[in-house]
Short mmCIF file of C-alpha atoms and ligand atoms in Angstrom, two decimals:
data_model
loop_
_atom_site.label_atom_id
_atom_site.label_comp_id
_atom_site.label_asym_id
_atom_site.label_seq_id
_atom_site.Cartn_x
_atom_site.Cartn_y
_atom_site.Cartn_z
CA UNK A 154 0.00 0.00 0.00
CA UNK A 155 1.48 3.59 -0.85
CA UNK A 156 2.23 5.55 2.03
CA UNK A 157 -0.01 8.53 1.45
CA UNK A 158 1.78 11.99 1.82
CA UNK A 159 0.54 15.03 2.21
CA UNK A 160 -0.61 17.26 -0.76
CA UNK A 161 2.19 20.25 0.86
CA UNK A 162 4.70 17.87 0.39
CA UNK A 163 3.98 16.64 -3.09
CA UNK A 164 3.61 20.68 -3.84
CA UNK A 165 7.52 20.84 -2.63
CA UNK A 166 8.52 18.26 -4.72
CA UNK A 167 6.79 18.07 -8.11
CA UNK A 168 5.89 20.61 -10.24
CA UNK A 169 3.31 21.13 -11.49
CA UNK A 170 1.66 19.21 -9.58
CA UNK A 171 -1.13 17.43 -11.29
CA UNK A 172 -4.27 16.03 -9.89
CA UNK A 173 -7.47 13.87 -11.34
CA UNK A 174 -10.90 14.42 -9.81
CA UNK A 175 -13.34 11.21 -9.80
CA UNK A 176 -16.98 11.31 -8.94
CA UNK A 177 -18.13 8.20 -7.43
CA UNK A 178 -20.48 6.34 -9.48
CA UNK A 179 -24.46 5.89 -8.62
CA UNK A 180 -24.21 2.20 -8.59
CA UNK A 181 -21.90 -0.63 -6.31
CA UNK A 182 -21.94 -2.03 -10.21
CA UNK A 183 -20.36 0.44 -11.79
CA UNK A 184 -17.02 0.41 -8.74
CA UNK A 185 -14.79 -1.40 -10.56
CA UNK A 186 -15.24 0.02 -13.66
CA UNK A 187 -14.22 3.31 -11.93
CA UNK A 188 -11.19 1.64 -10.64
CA UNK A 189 -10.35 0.34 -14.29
CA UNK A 190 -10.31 4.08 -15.01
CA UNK A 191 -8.05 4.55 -12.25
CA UNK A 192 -5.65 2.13 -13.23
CA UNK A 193 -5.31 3.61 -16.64
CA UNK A 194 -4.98 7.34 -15.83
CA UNK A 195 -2.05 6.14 -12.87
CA UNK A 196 0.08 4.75 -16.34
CA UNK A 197 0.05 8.77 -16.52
CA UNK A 198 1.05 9.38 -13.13
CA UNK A 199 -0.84 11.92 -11.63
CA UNK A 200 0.36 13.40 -8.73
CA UNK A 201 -3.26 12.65 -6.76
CA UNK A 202 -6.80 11.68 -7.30
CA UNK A 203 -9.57 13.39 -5.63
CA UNK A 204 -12.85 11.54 -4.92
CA UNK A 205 -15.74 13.48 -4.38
CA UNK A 206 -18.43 13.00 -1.60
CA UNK A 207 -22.00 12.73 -2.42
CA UNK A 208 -25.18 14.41 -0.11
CA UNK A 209 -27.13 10.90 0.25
CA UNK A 210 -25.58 7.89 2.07
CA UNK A 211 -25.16 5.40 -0.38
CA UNK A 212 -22.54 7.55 -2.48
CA UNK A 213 -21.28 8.32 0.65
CA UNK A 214 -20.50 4.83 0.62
CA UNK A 215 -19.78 4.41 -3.08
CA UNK A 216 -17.12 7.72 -2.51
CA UNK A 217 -15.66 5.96 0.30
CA UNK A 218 -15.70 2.47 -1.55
CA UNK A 219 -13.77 3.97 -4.48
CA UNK A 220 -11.10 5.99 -2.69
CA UNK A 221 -9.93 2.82 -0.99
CA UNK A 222 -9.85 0.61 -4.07
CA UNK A 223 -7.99 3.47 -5.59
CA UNK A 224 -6.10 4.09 -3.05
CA UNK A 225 -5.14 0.12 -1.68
CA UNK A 226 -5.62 -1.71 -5.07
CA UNK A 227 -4.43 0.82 -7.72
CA UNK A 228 -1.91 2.55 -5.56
CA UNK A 229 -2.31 6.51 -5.91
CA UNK A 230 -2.34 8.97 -3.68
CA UNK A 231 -5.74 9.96 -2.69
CA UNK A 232 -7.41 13.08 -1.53
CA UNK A 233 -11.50 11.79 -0.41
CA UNK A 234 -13.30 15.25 -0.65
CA UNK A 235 -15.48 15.58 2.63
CA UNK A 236 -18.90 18.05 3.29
CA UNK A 237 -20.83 19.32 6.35
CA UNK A 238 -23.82 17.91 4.63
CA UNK A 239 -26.00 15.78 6.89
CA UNK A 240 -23.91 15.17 9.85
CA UNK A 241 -23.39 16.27 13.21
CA UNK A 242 -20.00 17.29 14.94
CA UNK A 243 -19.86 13.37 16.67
CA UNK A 244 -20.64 11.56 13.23
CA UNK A 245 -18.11 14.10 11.03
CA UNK A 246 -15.46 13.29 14.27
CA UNK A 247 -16.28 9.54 13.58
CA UNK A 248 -15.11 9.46 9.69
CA UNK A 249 -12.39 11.75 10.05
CA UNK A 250 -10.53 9.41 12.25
CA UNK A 251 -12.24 6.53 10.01
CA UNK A 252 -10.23 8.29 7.00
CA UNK A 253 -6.97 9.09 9.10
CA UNK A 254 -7.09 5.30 10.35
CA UNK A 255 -7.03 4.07 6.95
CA UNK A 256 -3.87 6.25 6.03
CA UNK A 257 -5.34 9.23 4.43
CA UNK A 258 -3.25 12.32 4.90
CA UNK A 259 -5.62 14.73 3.05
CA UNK A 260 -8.42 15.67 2.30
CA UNK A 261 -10.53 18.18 0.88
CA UNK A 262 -12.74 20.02 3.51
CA UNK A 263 -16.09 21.71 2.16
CA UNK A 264 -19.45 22.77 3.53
CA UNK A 265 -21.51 21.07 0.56
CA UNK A 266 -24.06 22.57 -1.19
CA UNK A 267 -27.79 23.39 -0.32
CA UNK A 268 -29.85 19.84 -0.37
CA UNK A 269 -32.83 18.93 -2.96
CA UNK A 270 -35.37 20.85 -2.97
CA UNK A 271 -33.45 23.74 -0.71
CA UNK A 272 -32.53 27.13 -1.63
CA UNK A 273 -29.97 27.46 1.24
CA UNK A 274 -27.32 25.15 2.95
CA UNK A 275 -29.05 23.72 5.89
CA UNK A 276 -27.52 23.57 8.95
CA UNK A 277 -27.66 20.56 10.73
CA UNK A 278 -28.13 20.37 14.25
CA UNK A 279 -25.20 19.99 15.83
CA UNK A 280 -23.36 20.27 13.11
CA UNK A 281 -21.42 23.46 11.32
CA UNK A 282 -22.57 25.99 9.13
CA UNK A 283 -19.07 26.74 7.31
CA UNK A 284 -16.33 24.76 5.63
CA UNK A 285 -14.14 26.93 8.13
CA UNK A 286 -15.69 25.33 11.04
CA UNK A 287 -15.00 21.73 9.21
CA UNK A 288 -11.56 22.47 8.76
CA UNK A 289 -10.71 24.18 12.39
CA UNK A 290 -12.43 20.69 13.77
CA UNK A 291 -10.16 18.37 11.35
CA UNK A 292 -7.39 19.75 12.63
CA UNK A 293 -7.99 20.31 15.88
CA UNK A 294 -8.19 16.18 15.75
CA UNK A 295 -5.36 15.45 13.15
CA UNK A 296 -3.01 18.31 13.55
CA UNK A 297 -0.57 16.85 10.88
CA UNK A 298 -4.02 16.13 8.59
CA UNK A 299 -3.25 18.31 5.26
CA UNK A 300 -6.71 20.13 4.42
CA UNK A 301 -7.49 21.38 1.02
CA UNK A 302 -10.36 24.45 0.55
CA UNK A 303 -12.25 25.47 -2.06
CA UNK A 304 -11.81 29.07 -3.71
CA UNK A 305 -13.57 30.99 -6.38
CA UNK A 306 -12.10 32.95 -8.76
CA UNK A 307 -15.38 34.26 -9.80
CA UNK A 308 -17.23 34.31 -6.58
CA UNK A 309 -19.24 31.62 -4.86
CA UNK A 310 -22.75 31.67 -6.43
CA UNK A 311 -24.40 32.56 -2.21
CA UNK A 312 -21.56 34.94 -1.92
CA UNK A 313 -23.06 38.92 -1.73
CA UNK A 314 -19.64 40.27 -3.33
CA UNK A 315 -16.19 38.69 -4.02
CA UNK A 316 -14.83 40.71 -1.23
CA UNK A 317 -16.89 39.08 1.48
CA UNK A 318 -16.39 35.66 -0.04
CA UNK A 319 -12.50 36.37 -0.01
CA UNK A 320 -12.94 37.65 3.82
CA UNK A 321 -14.76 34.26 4.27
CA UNK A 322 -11.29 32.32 2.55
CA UNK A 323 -9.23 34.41 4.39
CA UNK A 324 -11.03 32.69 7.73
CA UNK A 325 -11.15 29.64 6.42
CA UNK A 326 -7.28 29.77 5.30
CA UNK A 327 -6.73 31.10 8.91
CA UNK A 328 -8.70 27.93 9.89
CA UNK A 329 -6.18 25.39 9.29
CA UNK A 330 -6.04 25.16 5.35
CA UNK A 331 -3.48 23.63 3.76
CA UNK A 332 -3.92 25.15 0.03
CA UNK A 333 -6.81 25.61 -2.49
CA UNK A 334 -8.14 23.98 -5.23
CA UNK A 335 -10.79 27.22 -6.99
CA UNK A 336 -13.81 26.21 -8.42
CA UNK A 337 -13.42 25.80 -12.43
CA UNK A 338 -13.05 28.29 -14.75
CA UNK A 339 -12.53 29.23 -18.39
CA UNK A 340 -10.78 32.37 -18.74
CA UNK A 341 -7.15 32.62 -16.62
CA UNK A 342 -7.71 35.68 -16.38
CA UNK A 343 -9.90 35.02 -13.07
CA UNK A 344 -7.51 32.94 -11.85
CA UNK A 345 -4.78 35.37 -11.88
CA UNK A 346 -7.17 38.29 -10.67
CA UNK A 347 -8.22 35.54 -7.70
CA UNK A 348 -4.47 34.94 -7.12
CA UNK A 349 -3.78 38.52 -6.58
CA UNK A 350 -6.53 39.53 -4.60
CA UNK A 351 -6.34 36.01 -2.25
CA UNK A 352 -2.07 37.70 -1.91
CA UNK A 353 -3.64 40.96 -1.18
CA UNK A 354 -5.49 39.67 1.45
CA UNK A 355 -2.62 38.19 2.93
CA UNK A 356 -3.09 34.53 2.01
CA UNK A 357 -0.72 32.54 1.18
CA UNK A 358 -1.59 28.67 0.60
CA UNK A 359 -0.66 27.09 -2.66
CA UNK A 360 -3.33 28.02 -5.03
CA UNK A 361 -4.28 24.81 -7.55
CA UNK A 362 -6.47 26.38 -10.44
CA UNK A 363 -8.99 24.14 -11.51
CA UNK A 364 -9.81 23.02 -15.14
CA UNK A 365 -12.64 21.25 -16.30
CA UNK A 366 -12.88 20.30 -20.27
CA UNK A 367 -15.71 20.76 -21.97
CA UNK A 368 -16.90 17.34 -23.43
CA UNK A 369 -20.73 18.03 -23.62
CA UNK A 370 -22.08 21.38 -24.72
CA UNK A 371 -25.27 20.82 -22.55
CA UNK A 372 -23.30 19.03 -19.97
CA UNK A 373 -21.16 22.53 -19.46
CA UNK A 374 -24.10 24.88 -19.69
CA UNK A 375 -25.92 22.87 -16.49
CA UNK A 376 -22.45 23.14 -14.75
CA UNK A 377 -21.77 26.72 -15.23
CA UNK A 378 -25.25 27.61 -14.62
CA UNK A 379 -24.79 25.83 -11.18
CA UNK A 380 -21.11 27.04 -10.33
CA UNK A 381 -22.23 30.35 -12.03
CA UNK A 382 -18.31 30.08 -13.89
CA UNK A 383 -18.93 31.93 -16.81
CA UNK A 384 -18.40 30.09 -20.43
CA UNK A 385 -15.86 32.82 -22.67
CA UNK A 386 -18.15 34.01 -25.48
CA UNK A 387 -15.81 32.69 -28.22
CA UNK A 388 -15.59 29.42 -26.26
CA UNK A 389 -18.97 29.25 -26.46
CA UNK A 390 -19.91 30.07 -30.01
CA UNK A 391 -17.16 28.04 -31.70
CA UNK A 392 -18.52 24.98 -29.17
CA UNK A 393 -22.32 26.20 -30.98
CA UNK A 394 -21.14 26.32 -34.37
CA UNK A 395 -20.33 21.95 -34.73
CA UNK A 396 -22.83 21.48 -31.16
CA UNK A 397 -24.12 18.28 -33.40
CA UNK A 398 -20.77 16.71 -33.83
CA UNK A 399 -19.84 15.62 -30.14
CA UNK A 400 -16.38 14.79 -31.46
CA UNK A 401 -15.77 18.40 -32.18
CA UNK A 402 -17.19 19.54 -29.57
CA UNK A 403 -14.94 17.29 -27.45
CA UNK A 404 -12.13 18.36 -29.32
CA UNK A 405 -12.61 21.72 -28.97
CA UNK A 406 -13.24 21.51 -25.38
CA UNK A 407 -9.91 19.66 -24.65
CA UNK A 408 -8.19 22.16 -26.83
CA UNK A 409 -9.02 24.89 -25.04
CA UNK A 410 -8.17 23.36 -21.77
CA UNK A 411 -5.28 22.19 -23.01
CA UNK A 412 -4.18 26.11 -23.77
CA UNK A 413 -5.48 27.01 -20.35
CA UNK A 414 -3.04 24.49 -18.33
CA UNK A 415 -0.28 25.42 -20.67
CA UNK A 416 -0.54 29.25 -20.02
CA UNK A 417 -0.95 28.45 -16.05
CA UNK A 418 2.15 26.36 -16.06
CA UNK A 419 4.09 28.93 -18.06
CA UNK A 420 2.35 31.52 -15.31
CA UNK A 421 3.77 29.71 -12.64
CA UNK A 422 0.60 28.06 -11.07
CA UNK A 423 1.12 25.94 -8.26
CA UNK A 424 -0.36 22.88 -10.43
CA UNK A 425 -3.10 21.97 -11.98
CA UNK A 426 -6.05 20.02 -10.64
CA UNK A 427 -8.58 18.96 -13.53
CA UNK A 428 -12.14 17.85 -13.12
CA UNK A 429 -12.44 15.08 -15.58
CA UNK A 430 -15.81 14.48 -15.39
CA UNK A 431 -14.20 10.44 -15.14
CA UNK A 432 -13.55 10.51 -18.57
CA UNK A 433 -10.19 9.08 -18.86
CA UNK A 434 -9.43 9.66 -22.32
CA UNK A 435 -9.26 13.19 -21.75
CA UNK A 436 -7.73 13.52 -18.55
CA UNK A 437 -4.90 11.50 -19.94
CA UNK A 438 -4.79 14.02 -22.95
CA UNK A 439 -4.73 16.45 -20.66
CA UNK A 440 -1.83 15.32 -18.16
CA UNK A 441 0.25 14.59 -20.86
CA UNK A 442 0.29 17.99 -22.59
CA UNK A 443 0.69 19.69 -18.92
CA UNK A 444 3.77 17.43 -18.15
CA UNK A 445 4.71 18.64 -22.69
C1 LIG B 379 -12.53 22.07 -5.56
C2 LIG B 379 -13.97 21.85 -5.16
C3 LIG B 379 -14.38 20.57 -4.78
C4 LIG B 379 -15.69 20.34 -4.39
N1 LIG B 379 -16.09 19.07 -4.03
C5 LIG B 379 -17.34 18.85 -3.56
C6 LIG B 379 -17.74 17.56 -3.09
O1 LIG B 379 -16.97 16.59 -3.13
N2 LIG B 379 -19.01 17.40 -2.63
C7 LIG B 379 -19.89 18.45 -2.59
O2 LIG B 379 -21.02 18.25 -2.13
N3 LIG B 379 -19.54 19.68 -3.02
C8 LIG B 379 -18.30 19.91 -3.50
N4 LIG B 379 -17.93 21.16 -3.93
C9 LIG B 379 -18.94 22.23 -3.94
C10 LIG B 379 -19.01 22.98 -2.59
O3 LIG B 379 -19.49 22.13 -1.58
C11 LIG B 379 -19.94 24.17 -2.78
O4 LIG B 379 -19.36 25.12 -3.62
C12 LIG B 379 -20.50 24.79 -1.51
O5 LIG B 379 -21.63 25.57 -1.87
C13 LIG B 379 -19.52 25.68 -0.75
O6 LIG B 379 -18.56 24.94 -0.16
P1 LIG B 379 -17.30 25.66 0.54
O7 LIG B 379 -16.51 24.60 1.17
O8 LIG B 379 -16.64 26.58 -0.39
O9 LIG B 379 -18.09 26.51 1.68
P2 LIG B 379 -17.71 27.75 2.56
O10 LIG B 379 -16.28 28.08 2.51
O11 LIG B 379 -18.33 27.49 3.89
O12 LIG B 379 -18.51 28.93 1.84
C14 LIG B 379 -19.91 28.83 1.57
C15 LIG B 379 -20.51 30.22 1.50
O13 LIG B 379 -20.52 30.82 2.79
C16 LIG B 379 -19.78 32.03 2.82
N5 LIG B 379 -19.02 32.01 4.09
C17 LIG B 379 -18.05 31.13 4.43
N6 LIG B 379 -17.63 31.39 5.68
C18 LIG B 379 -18.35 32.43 6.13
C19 LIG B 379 -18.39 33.13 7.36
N7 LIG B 379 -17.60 32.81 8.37
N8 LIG B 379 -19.28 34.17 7.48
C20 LIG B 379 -20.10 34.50 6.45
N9 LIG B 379 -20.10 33.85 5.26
C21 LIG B 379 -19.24 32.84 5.12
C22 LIG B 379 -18.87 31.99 1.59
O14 LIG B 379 -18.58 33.29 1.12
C23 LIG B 379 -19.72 31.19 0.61
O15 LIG B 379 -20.65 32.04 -0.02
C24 LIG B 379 -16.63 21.43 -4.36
C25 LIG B 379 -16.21 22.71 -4.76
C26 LIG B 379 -14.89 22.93 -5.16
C27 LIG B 379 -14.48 24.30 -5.60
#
């Protein structure tokens, strides 16, 4: 089994540092064709993996499920993403030291987003309102835990301005974060606006911009609608213009990604972390042109 280090370290040592984030899939079926997907992208050697963590309990399971396998059978490092959703301070305490037991030295601390059928985040009794509380209580418990936290270059979608969402970073950084991974985006030019104004605020964790291909044109108008990340208007037009011919559209989309991570290496970002929607293909593609 790989000892698993934490993300700070990796950051010291490898550059760019290059991470892979997995969704877990709806079905126990559909595991170990996940892990398949696993195995191939590690021939590229990313630098980590990130599993994401669902609302409902069974992908809760499913996230937890996959992490291990990719973790103990494939042999990457893993970062399990981890939400307030749902859970009170005793049951969040319980699979924290569930994932530091099982060797995990990071992971990636949110609050989670409002439930079905909910405008706002709900706060569970007994349980914390802010990924800043998440991450003060991880590490209150596993000092030597390394947290990641989420930033956004273009302002978190609940947020009134970007200066009070940056105020809220800034207390979550002061929390106990270890660096940030920002929400996606398809212009660099947020990302280095968000880079300066996270310095000016006098933060300063390793900042992992995150890149997400396009490989659906409806697929990438629900996200960005969601993550309100806003789609360039030539990005979006060329993307219109052969919308009935997915393999241009896919094309295009890893492109234009691919030009992003090249210009945020050359800039000097601390790595690159893409969400590959667990298309492998692509994420491959992508890796390999980032490493050139
Ligand atoms: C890299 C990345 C990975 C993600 N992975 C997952 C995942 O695996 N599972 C999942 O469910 N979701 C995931 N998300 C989505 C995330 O849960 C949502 O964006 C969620 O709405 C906010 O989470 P957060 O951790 O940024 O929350 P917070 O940092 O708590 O921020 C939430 C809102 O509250 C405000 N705020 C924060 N602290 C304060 C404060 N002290 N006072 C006043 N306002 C404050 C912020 O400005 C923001 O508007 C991910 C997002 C990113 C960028």
């Amino acid at each position: 089994m790989l000892k698993q280090q934490p993300i700070t370290e990796l950051l010291a040592r490898s550059q760019p540092l290059l991470s892979v984030e997995f969704f877990p899939p709806k079905s126990p079926e559909s595991v170990d064709g996940l892990v398949r997907a696993a195995n191939r992208i590690s021939e590229s050697k990313p630098d980590f993996i990130s599993v994401t963590y669902g609302a409902g309990g069974s992908t809760r399971d499913l996230s937890a499920t996959v992490s291990r396998r990719m973790k103990d059978e494939v042999g990457l490092q893993v970062m399990p993403h981890f939400t307030c959703v749902g859970s009170t301070r005793e049951e969040l305490g319980e699979i924290v030291d569930e994932f530091y037991n099982e060797g995990y030295r990071n992971i990636m601390a949110l609050r989670g987003d409002p439930t079905k059928g909910h405008d706002t985040f709900q706060v569970t009794e007994g349980g914390f309102a802010y990924a800043s509380d998440l991450v003060a209580f991880i590490k209150e418990r596993h000092p030597d835990m390394c947290l990641g936290i989420a930033g956004y270059p273009e302002k978190h979608p609940e947020a009134p301005s970007l200066d009070t969402d940056l105020n809220a970073l800034k207390i979550k950084a002061d929390s106990g974060g270890s660096f940030i991974t920002t929400q996606l985006f398809f212009d660099n030019e947020a990302y280095f606006r968000f880079v300066d104004q996270v310095r000016d605020r006098g933060i300063e964790l390793p900042i992992i911009p995150g890149i997400m291909p396009v490989l659906s044109l409806k697929q990438i108008i629900r996200i960005t609608q969601l993550c309100q990340s806003q789609l360039p208007k030539r990005l979006e037009l060329a993307l219109r213009q052969v919308e009935d011919d997915p393999n241009a559209v896919r094309s295009i989309g890893v492109e234009w990604a691919q030009r992003q991570i090249a210009e945020l290496i050359e800039q000097g970002a601390d790595g690159v972390h893409i969400y590959a929607l667990n298309k492998v293909k692509s994420a491959i593609e992508l890796i390999n042109a980032a490493r050139g």
